[in-house]
C-alpha positions as a printed Julia matrix, in Angstrom:
290×3 Matrix{Float64}:
 -17.07  -25.14  -23.78
 -16.37  -21.74  -25.34
 -18.5   -20.02  -22.72
 -16.79  -21.92  -19.91
 -13.37  -20.66  -21.07
 -14.72  -17.11  -21.34
 -16.13  -17.37  -17.82
 -12.7   -18.39  -16.54
 -11.25  -15.25  -18.09
 -14.02  -13.1   -16.64
 -13.36  -14.64  -13.22
  -9.68  -13.71  -13.45
 -10.64  -10.13  -14.27
 -13.05  -10.0   -11.33
 -10.4   -11.3    -8.92
  -8.06   -8.54  -10.08
 -10.72   -5.85   -9.74
 -11.58   -7.08   -6.25
  -7.9    -6.88   -5.22
  -7.61   -3.4    -6.74
 -10.73   -2.23   -4.9
  -9.62   -3.6    -1.54
  -6.12   -2.16   -1.97
  -7.11    1.36   -3.04
 -10.71    2.13   -2.1
 -11.84   -0.13    0.73
 -11.92    1.78    4.06
  -9.55   -0.68    5.75
  -7.4    -1.29    2.63
  -7.21   -5.09    2.99
  -5.83   -6.01   -0.41
  -5.22   -9.76   -0.72
  -2.81  -10.46   -3.58
  -1.17   -7.04   -3.45
  -0.51   -7.39    0.28
   1.06  -10.82   -0.26
   3.37   -9.44   -2.95
   4.51   -6.52   -0.78
   5.03   -8.7     2.29
   7.01  -11.24    0.27
   9.33   -8.6    -1.2
   9.88   -7.0     2.22
  10.67  -10.31    3.92
  12.96  -11.29    1.08
  14.96   -8.09    1.5
  15.12   -8.51    5.28
  16.04  -12.22    5.05
  19.05  -11.53    2.87
  20.01   -8.5     4.98
  19.96   -6.16    2.03
  21.75   -2.81    2.56
  19.71    0.27    3.41
  19.66    1.59   -0.14
  18.23   -1.68   -1.43
  15.65   -1.91    1.35
  14.65    1.65    0.54
  13.62    0.47   -2.92
  11.31   -2.26   -1.62
   8.27    0.01   -1.19
   8.4     1.65   -4.64
   9.36   -1.66   -6.29
   6.46   -3.42   -4.55
   4.01   -0.82   -5.85
   5.36   -1.2    -9.39
   5.15   -4.99   -9.07
   1.55   -4.86   -7.86
   0.49   -2.51  -10.67
   2.25   -4.76  -13.17
   0.45   -7.78  -11.7
  -2.92   -6.05  -12.04
  -2.18   -5.08  -15.65
  -1.0    -8.54  -16.68
  -3.94  -10.34  -15.08
  -6.48   -7.94  -16.62
  -4.92   -8.33  -20.09
  -4.69  -12.11  -19.71
  -8.24  -12.38  -18.35
  -9.77  -10.48  -21.25
  -7.62  -12.43  -23.72
  -9.1   -15.65  -22.32
 -12.57  -14.15  -22.77
 -11.83  -13.46  -26.46
  -9.8   -16.58  -27.19
 -12.53  -19.22  -27.79
 -14.41  -16.81  -30.1
 -11.39  -15.9   -32.22
 -11.44  -15.4   -35.21
 -15.06  -16.17  -36.09
 -16.66  -13.54  -33.85
 -14.29  -10.77  -34.99
 -13.67   -8.79  -38.16
 -10.22   -7.96  -39.47
  -9.17   -4.93  -41.47
  -8.55   -5.54  -45.2
  -5.06   -6.81  -45.88
  -4.45   -7.66  -42.23
  -2.49  -10.83  -41.56
  -3.76  -11.03  -38.0
  -6.24  -13.79  -38.83
  -3.31  -15.96  -39.9
  -1.77  -15.76  -36.43
  -2.65  -18.2   -33.62
  -5.97  -17.34  -31.97
  -4.38  -16.9   -28.53
  -1.82  -14.43  -29.89
  -4.56  -12.4   -31.59
  -6.56  -12.44  -28.36
  -3.6   -11.17  -26.33
  -2.91   -8.47  -28.9
  -6.54   -7.31  -28.94
  -6.71   -7.32  -25.14
  -3.49   -5.33  -24.81
  -4.4    -2.59  -27.29
  -7.89   -2.34  -25.78
  -6.79   -2.06  -22.15
  -4.22    0.55  -23.25
  -7.11    2.44  -24.93
  -5.18    2.5   -28.22
  -8.06    1.12  -30.28
  -6.04    0.4   -33.42
  -9.08   -1.07  -35.16
  -7.36   -3.83  -37.13
  -9.29   -6.39  -35.06
 -12.81   -5.5   -33.98
 -15.58   -7.53  -32.32
 -18.4    -8.51  -34.62
 -20.87  -10.31  -32.36
 -23.27   -8.15  -30.36
 -22.24   -9.19  -26.84
 -18.54   -8.75  -27.66
 -19.22   -5.27  -29.02
 -20.74   -4.44  -25.64
 -18.09   -5.95  -23.37
 -14.98   -4.92  -25.35
 -15.35   -1.18  -24.52
 -15.68   -2.24  -20.88
 -12.07   -3.42  -21.0
 -11.0     0.03  -22.2
 -12.85    1.58  -19.27
 -11.09   -0.81  -16.9
  -7.74    0.14  -18.44
  -8.48    3.83  -17.94
  -9.59    3.16  -14.35
  -6.4     1.18  -13.71
  -4.25    4.07  -14.93
  -6.19    6.59  -12.84
  -6.06    4.36   -9.76
  -2.3     3.93  -10.09
  -1.72    7.68  -10.24
  -4.05    8.23   -7.27
  -2.25    5.54   -5.28
   1.11    7.24   -5.75
  -0.33   10.66   -4.87
  -1.89    9.26   -1.68
   1.0     7.24   -0.31
   3.72    9.89   -0.27
   1.86   12.41    1.93
   1.42    9.57    4.44
   5.16    8.91    4.35
   5.82   12.62    4.86
   3.63   12.71    7.98
   5.48    9.72    9.39
   8.9    11.23    8.78
   7.9    14.63   10.19
   6.84   12.91   13.41
  10.13   11.0    13.52
  12.19   14.18   13.05
  10.16   15.97   15.72
  10.82   13.12   18.16
  14.52   13.15   17.25
  14.77   16.86   18.04
  13.02   16.33   21.35
  15.31   13.43   22.18
  18.32   15.67   21.56
  16.82   18.36   23.8
  15.79   15.69   26.35
  13.26   17.76   28.36
  12.82   16.65   31.94
   9.51   16.12   33.71
   9.92   19.49   35.38
  10.51   21.24   32.06
   7.35   19.86   30.44
   5.26   20.47   33.57
   3.73   23.62   32.12
   1.12   24.74   29.62
   3.62   24.58   26.76
   4.48   21.03   27.76
   0.81   20.06   27.7
   0.46   21.52   24.21
   3.6    19.69   23.12
   2.36   16.31   24.33
  -1.1    16.93   22.89
   0.41   17.76   19.5
   2.5    14.59   19.58
  -0.62   12.56   20.41
  -2.36   14.05   17.38
   0.6    13.25   15.13
   0.76    9.67   16.42
  -2.97    9.26   15.79
  -2.5    10.47   12.2
   0.29    7.95   11.64
  -1.92    5.22   13.12
  -4.64    6.09   10.59
  -2.06    6.08    7.8
  -1.0     2.54    8.71
  -4.66    1.54    8.64
  -5.6     3.16    5.33
  -2.22    2.86    3.58
  -0.83   -0.44    4.84
   1.7    -0.44    2.01
   3.4     2.53    3.71
   4.85    0.06    6.23
   7.06   -1.39    3.5
   8.75    1.94    2.8
  12.09    2.21    4.59
  12.59    5.6     6.24
  16.35    5.63    5.93
  19.17    5.39    8.4
  18.93    8.83   10.0
  16.64   10.55   12.48
  13.75   10.47    9.99
  13.1     6.84   10.89
   9.97    6.5    13.0
  10.94    2.9    13.79
  13.97    4.24   15.66
  12.31    7.25   17.29
   8.88    6.04   18.36
  10.31    4.52   21.52
  11.23    7.98   22.79
   7.59    9.03   22.52
   6.79    6.51   25.28
   9.41    8.21   27.47
   7.75   11.6    26.95
   4.32   10.12   27.67
   5.58    8.68   30.95
   7.18   11.98   31.98
   3.96   13.8    31.2
   1.96   11.42   33.36
   4.41   12.02   36.22
   3.94   15.82   36.07
   2.05   17.79   38.73
  -0.19   19.89   36.47
  -3.42   18.07   35.59
  -3.43   19.32   32.0
   0.07   17.9    31.48
  -0.93   14.56   33.01
  -3.97   14.49   30.72
  -1.86   15.22   27.66
   0.59   12.52   28.73
  -2.26   10.05   29.07
  -3.53   10.99   25.6
  -0.08   10.41   24.11
   0.21    7.11   25.93
  -3.19    6.02   24.6
  -2.3     7.03   21.06
   0.95    5.06   21.26
  -0.86    1.96   22.54
  -3.32    2.27   19.68
  -0.46    2.58   17.19
   1.26   -0.46   18.7
  -1.96   -2.45   18.39
  -2.28   -1.65   14.68
   1.38   -2.44   14.0
   1.11   -5.74   15.83
  -2.19   -6.85   14.32
  -1.28   -6.01   10.74
   2.45   -6.52   10.45
   4.41   -7.83   13.42
   2.2   -10.37   15.26
   4.18  -10.41   18.51
   1.16  -10.33   20.87
   3.38   -8.34   23.19
   3.22   -5.09   25.12
   3.65   -1.77   23.27
   7.34   -1.62   24.18
   7.88   -5.07   22.66
   5.92   -4.12   19.54
   7.96   -0.96   19.02
  11.19   -2.94   19.53
  10.02   -5.46   16.91
   9.09   -2.57   14.6
  12.58   -1.11   14.95
  14.21   -4.5    14.36
  12.05   -5.16   11.29
  13.22   -1.86    9.8
  16.83   -2.6    10.58
  17.14   -0.25   13.52
  17.92   -0.76   17.2
  15.28    0.49   19.59
  16.3     3.82   21.08
């Protein structure tokens, strides 16, 4: 029975590590539990029509919630591993009153100080297999800390790329170039550059799905509001006379369709045309399509 309880704890730890791996290191970033938490927080904020400042906190709050969930489940899982073997399989420092505490409380305490790599030493494993697996928890705690820092450092450059594209589209919308104005070599370079930027954002939504749950704000830095204008530029490019401009317009149009496919498959589920997907994207981020 003791081993069965320990196996339950080990299973909880493995589930957490699997979710962490799929969220941070898997090529397609399909985290299960973490994705559910982020989606639930986003939908909750949208359902209650939270103001922009509150919605803007959903992304960071979701990341903190997910990291907290990973930490709690790892600590709890290892505590369950230790619990059935406490206190007989452990040694306690002289004068310590830990052995007088409930076994579950001692197990939680040992798990917490181990995963935090504190190693206070007042409770130490005595049996051979526990002496081998206990340092593994410290390694997992160190990996969890490193992964959390890496996650933060990765997500914000992706958000920057998205907002730069939105601002660029906003400036172009204000300038409102006609088909005749972009029917030149500079226009072809412009459309080609936009296609590259859209492709980068598409990859960001694939590799950093959590970036979707970051609100871009209420100004022209919102891609949800500005991406519709990119379709207008793509159409004008395809209507130009120069072949290089038409090619660049086709590339931009293809990149936008690819982006719409990713948004629809992963987040919106409208099964509609790109224009409908972008309208749903704008509505989901509290903006009117423009």
